[in-house]
Amino acid sequence: MPDATPKINDTTPSDPGGSLATEQWEQLLVQLEGRFPASRYADLGIVVGCSGGADSVALLRALMELRQRSNHQPAGFVVAAHFNHRLRGAASDADQAFVKQLAGQLGVAFDAGLGSGRRSDEQHARQERYRFFNDVMRRRGARYLLLGHHLEDNVETVLFRLMRGTGPTGLTGIAPFRELASSDDARDFVIVRPLLGTRRSLIREALQAKNYPWREDQSNQQSEYRRNWIRNELLPMMTGTFAEAIPSIGRAIEGQRGWGKVIEILVGRWIDVVVVSHAPLVVHRLDRLARQSEPIDPLLLDSSIVVESLRKSWQRSGFPLGMMNQTQWRRLLDLLCGEGPDRIHLPGEIEAVRSENVIRFRRPDSAASSG
């Protein structure tokens, strides 16, 4: 059974509370304030997703310190939200107890959620966690959900997507700001990742310098998980040869994000022109739109724009994204362009059927009701 004892920095700093601690902690505060100024949230409700790990603990502590330094008394509130997946026995329960204790120490509210305790893929675990965050934000009346993803997380995500075969939007990495969900009842909730440009090493060094404890999830060291293999094996190999690989990839992600904004505008136009409805999902055939008297803008027929638009429409319609890869999106692109068979089956038991002018998407349970 994993050790249920909280991970506390292994060495007491030589100058606890002194110049080293001040320098590292202040650097972390400056980066957080620069990306998400306290003036934006001081009078609003904030939920901080806190696993008990170093990143989320640093985020919660730094956020509270910046609020206390504010020029006026904040009218908003902070909630520490912890989701216990119950996958590591006593260690999972100790994580929850640790975050609850930290919330009490910082004087913030604490909410906990419990998972099924059954092992599943990362996508399912993430969905469970985000449903919990959604419930907490709605019940508490919060505006922002803060998460502690850092630069290495972003680089790992892009490398993972590259190896699965991603499109241009996938190269923009993790979004620093985005809606919690695409459903109408969740669009007012905003996810913020203010440490996304911060190095993992700085976060841990700042905590150690201040002698702030955190929890260590031992399963993160198991490289049989693909994301863990990237973190534990691939990135050290890359940085062993290219010392600046991580910040260099980070700069490339920032550059790609600029193009991502252009693509996002074109995706919005594509959806307005091509999508007939989202419930059920029905789209016009692109080969028909290209031959009408006022043909569609050629930019909207670019394969990259079409795939990203389909991805967005897929998500809005509540279809599972996790099992879709570039091969599946290309099959779907062929269907829209009038090529290949008129009926294809896609992951998640989704059936796409091409008729004279449109493509209709349905699941088996909706096929009977649709006639």
mmCIF file of N, CA, C and O in Angstrom, residues 201-270:
data_model
loop_
_atom_site.group_PDB
_atom_site.id
_atom_site.type_symbol
_atom_site.label_atom_id
_atom_site.label_comp_id
_atom_site.label_asym_id
_atom_site.label_seq_id
_atom_site.Cartn_x
_atom_site.Cartn_y
_atom_site.Cartn_z
ATOM 1 N N SER A 201 9.960 22.915 -11.546
ATOM 2 C CA SER A 201 11.043 23.023 -10.569
ATOM 3 C C SER A 201 10.873 24.249 -9.680
ATOM 4 O O SER A 201 11.127 24.182 -8.469
ATOM 5 N N LEU A 202 10.430 25.367 -10.258
ATOM 6 C CA LEU A 202 10.241 26.575 -9.451
ATOM 7 C C LEU A 202 9.142 26.360 -8.414
ATOM 8 O O LEU A 202 9.275 26.779 -7.254
ATOM 9 N N ILE A 203 8.067 25.705 -8.810
ATOM 10 C CA ILE A 203 6.957 25.459 -7.885
ATOM 11 C C ILE A 203 7.439 24.674 -6.674
ATOM 12 O O ILE A 203 7.180 25.031 -5.526
ATOM 13 N N ARG A 204 8.180 23.616 -6.920
ATOM 14 C CA ARG A 204 8.644 22.773 -5.811
ATOM 15 C C ARG A 204 9.717 23.469 -4.989
ATOM 16 O O ARG A 204 9.739 23.347 -3.757
ATOM 17 N N GLU A 205 10.597 24.180 -5.650
ATOM 18 C CA GLU A 205 11.639 24.893 -4.903
ATOM 19 C C GLU A 205 11.026 25.977 -4.021
ATOM 20 O O GLU A 205 11.481 26.202 -2.888
ATOM 21 N N ALA A 206 9.993 26.659 -4.523
ATOM 22 C CA ALA A 206 9.340 27.701 -3.729
ATOM 23 C C ALA A 206 8.663 27.096 -2.502
ATOM 24 O O ALA A 206 8.750 27.646 -1.393
ATOM 25 N N LEU A 207 7.998 25.954 -2.663
ATOM 26 C CA LEU A 207 7.372 25.285 -1.523
ATOM 27 C C LEU A 207 8.412 24.814 -0.517
ATOM 28 O O LEU A 207 8.244 24.967 0.692
ATOM 29 N N GLN A 208 9.493 24.245 -1.013
ATOM 30 C CA GLN A 208 10.542 23.759 -0.121
ATOM 31 C C GLN A 208 11.198 24.908 0.636
ATOM 32 O O GLN A 208 11.478 24.790 1.832
ATOM 33 N N ALA A 209 11.418 26.028 -0.062
ATOM 34 C CA ALA A 209 12.059 27.168 0.576
ATOM 35 C C ALA A 209 11.204 27.727 1.715
ATOM 36 O O ALA A 209 11.729 28.207 2.721
ATOM 37 N N LYS A 210 9.886 27.638 1.559
ATOM 38 C CA LYS A 210 8.974 28.113 2.608
ATOM 39 C C LYS A 210 8.603 27.007 3.596
ATOM 40 O O LYS A 210 7.855 27.241 4.538
ATOM 41 N N ASN A 211 9.116 25.798 3.344
ATOM 42 C CA ASN A 211 8.826 24.648 4.201
ATOM 43 C C ASN A 211 7.332 24.314 4.224
ATOM 44 O O ASN A 211 6.776 23.925 5.257
ATOM 45 N N TYR A 212 6.687 24.437 3.056
ATOM 46 C CA TYR A 212 5.273 24.097 2.912
ATOM 47 C C TYR A 212 5.165 22.639 2.443
ATOM 48 O O TYR A 212 5.755 22.273 1.426
ATOM 49 N N PRO A 213 4.422 21.793 3.134
ATOM 50 C CA PRO A 213 4.297 20.385 2.736
ATOM 51 C C PRO A 213 3.293 20.196 1.599
ATOM 52 O O PRO A 213 2.451 21.051 1.333
ATOM 53 N N TRP A 214 3.407 19.051 0.952
ATOM 54 C CA TRP A 214 2.435 18.655 -0.057
ATOM 55 C C TRP A 214 2.373 17.135 -0.075
ATOM 56 O O TRP A 214 3.187 16.452 0.535
ATOM 57 N N ARG A 215 1.414 16.608 -0.801
ATOM 58 C CA ARG A 215 1.259 15.163 -0.959
ATOM 59 C C ARG A 215 1.930 14.703 -2.254
ATOM 60 O O ARG A 215 1.939 15.436 -3.244
ATOM 61 N N GLU A 216 2.466 13.502 -2.245
ATOM 62 C CA GLU A 216 3.099 12.943 -3.438
ATOM 63 C C GLU A 216 2.336 11.690 -3.860
ATOM 64 O O GLU A 216 2.200 10.754 -3.072
ATOM 65 N N ASP A 217 1.813 11.710 -5.080
ATOM 66 C CA ASP A 217 1.090 10.552 -5.629
ATOM 67 C C ASP A 217 2.110 9.598 -6.248
ATOM 68 O O ASP A 217 2.672 9.877 -7.309
ATOM 69 N N GLN A 218 2.336 8.467 -5.598
ATOM 70 C CA GLN A 218 3.360 7.539 -6.061
ATOM 71 C C GLN A 218 3.020 6.931 -7.423
ATOM 72 O O GLN A 218 3.920 6.486 -8.146
ATOM 73 N N SER A 219 1.744 6.911 -7.798
ATOM 74 C CA SER A 219 1.377 6.338 -9.092
ATOM 75 C C SER A 219 1.922 7.167 -10.253
ATOM 76 O O SER A 219 2.036 6.667 -11.377
ATOM 77 N N ASN A 220 2.285 8.438 -9.985
ATOM 78 C CA ASN A 220 2.869 9.266 -11.046
ATOM 79 C C ASN A 220 4.241 8.762 -11.483
ATOM 80 O O ASN A 220 4.747 9.162 -12.528
ATOM 81 N N GLN A 221 4.846 7.905 -10.663
ATOM 82 C CA GLN A 221 6.166 7.364 -11.002
ATOM 83 C C GLN A 221 6.067 6.094 -11.843
ATOM 84 O O GLN A 221 7.096 5.564 -12.278
ATOM 85 N N GLN A 222 4.856 5.615 -12.094
ATOM 86 C CA GLN A 222 4.670 4.372 -12.848
ATOM 87 C C GLN A 222 4.569 4.684 -14.335
ATOM 88 O O GLN A 222 3.564 5.202 -14.812
ATOM 89 N N SER A 223 5.602 4.353 -15.071
ATOM 90 C CA SER A 223 5.711 4.773 -16.473
ATOM 91 C C SER A 223 4.892 3.934 -17.437
ATOM 92 O O SER A 223 4.931 4.167 -18.642
ATOM 93 N N GLU A 224 4.118 2.940 -16.918
ATOM 94 C CA GLU A 224 3.268 2.181 -17.838
ATOM 95 C C GLU A 224 2.114 3.033 -18.359
ATOM 96 O O GLU A 224 1.527 2.729 -19.399
ATOM 97 N N TYR A 225 1.755 4.104 -17.632
ATOM 98 C CA TYR A 225 0.783 5.052 -18.162
ATOM 99 C C TYR A 225 1.490 5.930 -19.189
ATOM 100 O O TYR A 225 2.595 6.417 -18.958
ATOM 101 N N ARG A 226 0.840 6.161 -20.328
ATOM 102 C CA ARG A 226 1.513 6.863 -21.425
ATOM 103 C C ARG A 226 1.952 8.267 -21.040
ATOM 104 O O ARG A 226 3.059 8.694 -21.381
ATOM 105 N N ARG A 227 1.084 9.005 -20.345
ATOM 106 C CA ARG A 227 1.465 10.356 -19.939
ATOM 107 C C ARG A 227 2.637 10.312 -18.967
ATOM 108 O O ARG A 227 3.535 11.153 -19.018
ATOM 109 N N ASN A 228 2.624 9.337 -18.066
ATOM 110 C CA ASN A 228 3.733 9.212 -17.122
ATOM 111 C C ASN A 228 5.030 8.846 -17.836
ATOM 112 O O ASN A 228 6.114 9.299 -17.432
ATOM 113 N N TRP A 229 4.936 8.026 -18.881
ATOM 114 C CA TRP A 229 6.132 7.671 -19.648
ATOM 115 C C TRP A 229 6.742 8.910 -20.292
ATOM 116 O O TRP A 229 7.963 9.084 -20.298
ATOM 117 N N ILE A 230 5.895 9.790 -20.806
ATOM 118 C CA ILE A 230 6.404 11.042 -21.385
ATOM 119 C C ILE A 230 7.118 11.857 -20.316
ATOM 120 O O ILE A 230 8.218 12.382 -20.532
ATOM 121 N N ARG A 231 6.502 11.946 -19.119
ATOM 122 C CA ARG A 231 7.072 12.745 -18.030
ATOM 123 C C ARG A 231 8.353 12.128 -17.475
ATOM 124 O O ARG A 231 9.345 12.833 -17.272
ATOM 125 N N ASN A 232 8.316 10.816 -17.259
ATOM 126 C CA ASN A 232 9.417 10.171 -16.541
ATOM 127 C C ASN A 232 10.545 9.683 -17.442
ATOM 128 O O ASN A 232 11.687 9.567 -16.983
ATOM 129 N N GLU A 233 10.235 9.400 -18.707
ATOM 130 C CA GLU A 233 11.235 8.822 -19.599
ATOM 131 C C GLU A 233 11.599 9.761 -20.750
ATOM 132 O O GLU A 233 12.782 10.061 -20.972
ATOM 133 N N LEU A 234 10.588 10.195 -21.492
ATOM 134 C CA LEU A 234 10.866 10.950 -22.719
ATOM 135 C C LEU A 234 11.446 12.336 -22.439
ATOM 136 O O LEU A 234 12.466 12.724 -23.028
ATOM 137 N N LEU A 235 10.797 13.109 -21.552
ATOM 138 C CA LEU A 235 11.284 14.473 -21.301
ATOM 139 C C LEU A 235 12.699 14.496 -20.728
ATOM 140 O O LEU A 235 13.528 15.297 -21.183
ATOM 141 N N PRO A 236 13.041 13.641 -19.746
ATOM 142 C CA PRO A 236 14.433 13.627 -19.286
ATOM 143 C C PRO A 236 15.419 13.275 -20.403
ATOM 144 O O PRO A 236 16.531 13.822 -20.461
ATOM 145 N N MET A 237 15.016 12.374 -21.308
ATOM 146 C CA MET A 237 15.876 12.018 -22.425
ATOM 147 C C MET A 237 16.090 13.222 -23.344
ATOM 148 O O MET A 237 17.208 13.512 -23.794
ATOM 149 N N MET A 238 15.013 13.959 -23.609
ATOM 150 C CA MET A 238 15.097 15.128 -24.482
ATOM 151 C C MET A 238 15.958 16.222 -23.860
ATOM 152 O O MET A 238 16.839 16.790 -24.510
ATOM 153 N N THR A 239 15.710 16.521 -22.584
ATOM 154 C CA THR A 239 16.453 17.606 -21.941
ATOM 155 C C THR A 239 17.900 17.224 -21.672
ATOM 156 O O THR A 239 18.750 18.100 -21.499
ATOM 157 N N GLY A 240 18.200 15.910 -21.661
ATOM 158 C CA GLY A 240 19.584 15.492 -21.528
ATOM 159 C C GLY A 240 20.419 15.880 -22.726
ATOM 160 O O GLY A 240 21.632 16.113 -22.611
ATOM 161 N N THR A 241 19.770 15.965 -23.892
ATOM 162 C CA THR A 241 20.468 16.365 -25.124
ATOM 163 C C THR A 241 20.220 17.832 -25.454
ATOM 164 O O THR A 241 21.134 18.547 -25.884
ATOM 165 N N PHE A 242 18.979 18.277 -25.260
ATOM 166 C CA PHE A 242 18.602 19.674 -25.520
ATOM 167 C C PHE A 242 18.154 20.290 -24.200
ATOM 168 O O PHE A 242 16.992 20.155 -23.814
ATOM 169 N N ALA A 243 19.045 20.958 -23.511
ATOM 170 C CA ALA A 243 18.775 21.450 -22.157
ATOM 171 C C ALA A 243 17.573 22.391 -22.112
ATOM 172 O O ALA A 243 16.846 22.430 -21.122
ATOM 173 N N GLU A 244 17.360 23.158 -23.181
ATOM 174 C CA GLU A 244 16.271 24.140 -23.200
ATOM 175 C C GLU A 244 15.049 23.623 -23.945
ATOM 176 O O GLU A 244 14.239 24.418 -24.436
ATOM 177 N N ALA A 245 14.910 22.316 -24.056
ATOM 178 C CA ALA A 245 13.808 21.746 -24.833
ATOM 179 C C ALA A 245 12.446 22.191 -24.308
ATOM 180 O O ALA A 245 11.562 22.566 -25.084
ATOM 181 N N ILE A 246 12.267 22.154 -22.981
ATOM 182 C CA ILE A 246 10.937 22.469 -22.425
ATOM 183 C C ILE A 246 10.554 23.928 -22.654
ATOM 184 O O ILE A 246 9.467 24.200 -23.194
ATOM 185 N N PRO A 247 11.390 24.921 -22.288
ATOM 186 C CA PRO A 247 10.989 26.300 -22.598
ATOM 187 C C PRO A 247 10.886 26.566 -24.097
ATOM 188 O O PRO A 247 10.053 27.371 -24.524
ATOM 189 N N SER A 248 11.695 25.885 -24.910
ATOM 190 C CA SER A 248 11.621 26.080 -26.362
ATOM 191 C C SER A 248 10.289 25.582 -26.911
ATOM 192 O O SER A 248 9.643 26.261 -27.722
ATOM 193 N N ILE A 249 9.861 24.402 -26.458
ATOM 194 C CA ILE A 249 8.557 23.884 -26.886
ATOM 195 C C ILE A 249 7.451 24.791 -26.354
ATOM 196 O O ILE A 249 6.449 25.036 -27.033
ATOM 197 N N GLY A 250 7.643 25.311 -25.134
ATOM 198 C CA GLY A 250 6.663 26.249 -24.576
ATOM 199 C C GLY A 250 6.494 27.479 -25.450
ATOM 200 O O GLY A 250 5.373 27.951 -25.671
ATOM 201 N N ARG A 251 7.593 28.008 -25.974
ATOM 202 C CA ARG A 251 7.510 29.183 -26.864
ATOM 203 C C ARG A 251 6.801 28.816 -28.167
ATOM 204 O O ARG A 251 6.030 29.618 -28.708
ATOM 205 N N ALA A 252 7.074 27.609 -28.671
ATOM 206 C CA ALA A 252 6.393 27.166 -29.889
ATOM 207 C C ALA A 252 4.887 27.050 -29.665
ATOM 208 O O ALA A 252 4.089 27.405 -30.544
ATOM 209 N N ILE A 253 4.499 26.567 -28.490
ATOM 210 C CA ILE A 253 3.074 26.462 -28.158
ATOM 211 C C ILE A 253 2.440 27.850 -28.137
ATOM 212 O O ILE A 253 1.328 28.056 -28.657
ATOM 213 N N GLU A 254 3.133 28.821 -27.532
ATOM 214 C CA GLU A 254 2.607 30.191 -27.486
ATOM 215 C C GLU A 254 2.408 30.734 -28.896
ATOM 216 O O GLU A 254 1.405 31.383 -29.190
ATOM 217 N N GLY A 255 3.392 30.482 -29.769
ATOM 218 C CA GLY A 255 3.258 30.941 -31.146
ATOM 219 C C GLY A 255 2.097 30.279 -31.857
ATOM 220 O O GLY A 255 1.346 30.933 -32.596
ATOM 221 N N GLN A 256 1.935 28.987 -31.638
ATOM 222 C CA GLN A 256 0.840 28.267 -32.270
ATOM 223 C C GLN A 256 -0.507 28.737 -31.753
ATOM 224 O O GLN A 256 -1.503 28.712 -32.481
ATOM 225 N N ARG A 257 -0.526 29.195 -30.490
ATOM 226 C CA ARG A 257 -1.792 29.654 -29.918
ATOM 227 C C ARG A 257 -2.327 30.872 -30.667
ATOM 228 O O ARG A 257 -3.539 31.065 -30.783
ATOM 229 N N GLY A 258 -1.430 31.699 -31.197
ATOM 230 C CA GLY A 258 -1.875 32.834 -32.010
ATOM 231 C C GLY A 258 -2.613 32.374 -33.253
ATOM 232 O O GLY A 258 -3.671 32.914 -33.599
ATOM 233 N N TRP A 259 -2.062 31.351 -33.921
ATOM 234 C CA TRP A 259 -2.759 30.793 -35.075
ATOM 235 C C TRP A 259 -4.040 30.105 -34.640
ATOM 236 O O TRP A 259 -5.035 30.100 -35.376
ATOM 237 N N GLY A 260 -4.024 29.529 -33.445
ATOM 238 C CA GLY A 260 -5.221 28.866 -32.941
ATOM 239 C C GLY A 260 -6.403 29.811 -32.830
ATOM 240 O O GLY A 260 -7.548 29.419 -33.068
ATOM 241 N N LYS A 261 -6.134 31.076 -32.500
ATOM 242 C CA LYS A 261 -7.221 32.061 -32.406
ATOM 243 C C LYS A 261 -7.840 32.331 -33.771
ATOM 244 O O LYS A 261 -9.050 32.519 -33.903
ATOM 245 N N VAL A 262 -6.989 32.363 -34.815
ATOM 246 C CA VAL A 262 -7.501 32.543 -36.177
ATOM 247 C C VAL A 262 -8.360 31.344 -36.569
ATOM 248 O O VAL A 262 -9.453 31.499 -37.129
ATOM 249 N N ILE A 263 -7.861 30.143 -36.260
ATOM 250 C CA ILE A 263 -8.614 28.928 -36.572
ATOM 251 C C ILE A 263 -9.949 28.926 -35.834
ATOM 252 O O ILE A 263 -10.984 28.535 -36.388
ATOM 253 N N GLU A 264 -9.948 29.407 -34.588
ATOM 254 C CA GLU A 264 -11.183 29.437 -33.795
ATOM 255 C C GLU A 264 -12.248 30.309 -34.456
ATOM 256 O O GLU A 264 -13.438 29.973 -34.467
ATOM 257 N N ILE A 265 -11.829 31.439 -35.027
ATOM 258 C CA ILE A 265 -12.769 32.319 -35.735
ATOM 259 C C ILE A 265 -13.363 31.603 -36.941
ATOM 260 O O ILE A 265 -14.581 31.637 -37.192
ATOM 261 N N LEU A 266 -12.500 30.924 -37.712
ATOM 262 C CA LEU A 266 -12.964 30.206 -38.897
ATOM 263 C C LEU A 266 -13.870 29.033 -38.512
ATOM 264 O O LEU A 266 -14.855 28.745 -39.213
ATOM 265 N N VAL A 267 -13.553 28.376 -37.394
ATOM 266 C CA VAL A 267 -14.405 27.288 -36.916
ATOM 267 C C VAL A 267 -15.806 27.810 -36.583
ATOM 268 O O VAL A 267 -16.820 27.180 -36.912
ATOM 269 N N GLY A 268 -15.878 28.972 -35.949
ATOM 270 C CA GLY A 268 -17.178 29.574 -35.649
ATOM 271 C C GLY A 268 -17.982 29.845 -36.908
ATOM 272 O O GLY A 268 -19.196 29.592 -36.961
ATOM 273 N N ARG A 269 -17.315 30.345 -37.934
ATOM 274 C CA ARG A 269 -17.992 30.595 -39.215
ATOM 275 C C ARG A 269 -18.461 29.291 -39.853
ATOM 276 O O ARG A 269 -19.557 29.203 -40.398
ATOM 277 N N TRP A 270 -17.608 28.261 -39.789
ATOM 278 C CA TRP A 270 -17.956 26.961 -40.368
ATOM 279 C C TRP A 270 -19.214 26.410 -39.707
ATOM 280 O O TRP A 270 -20.125 25.927 -40.393
#
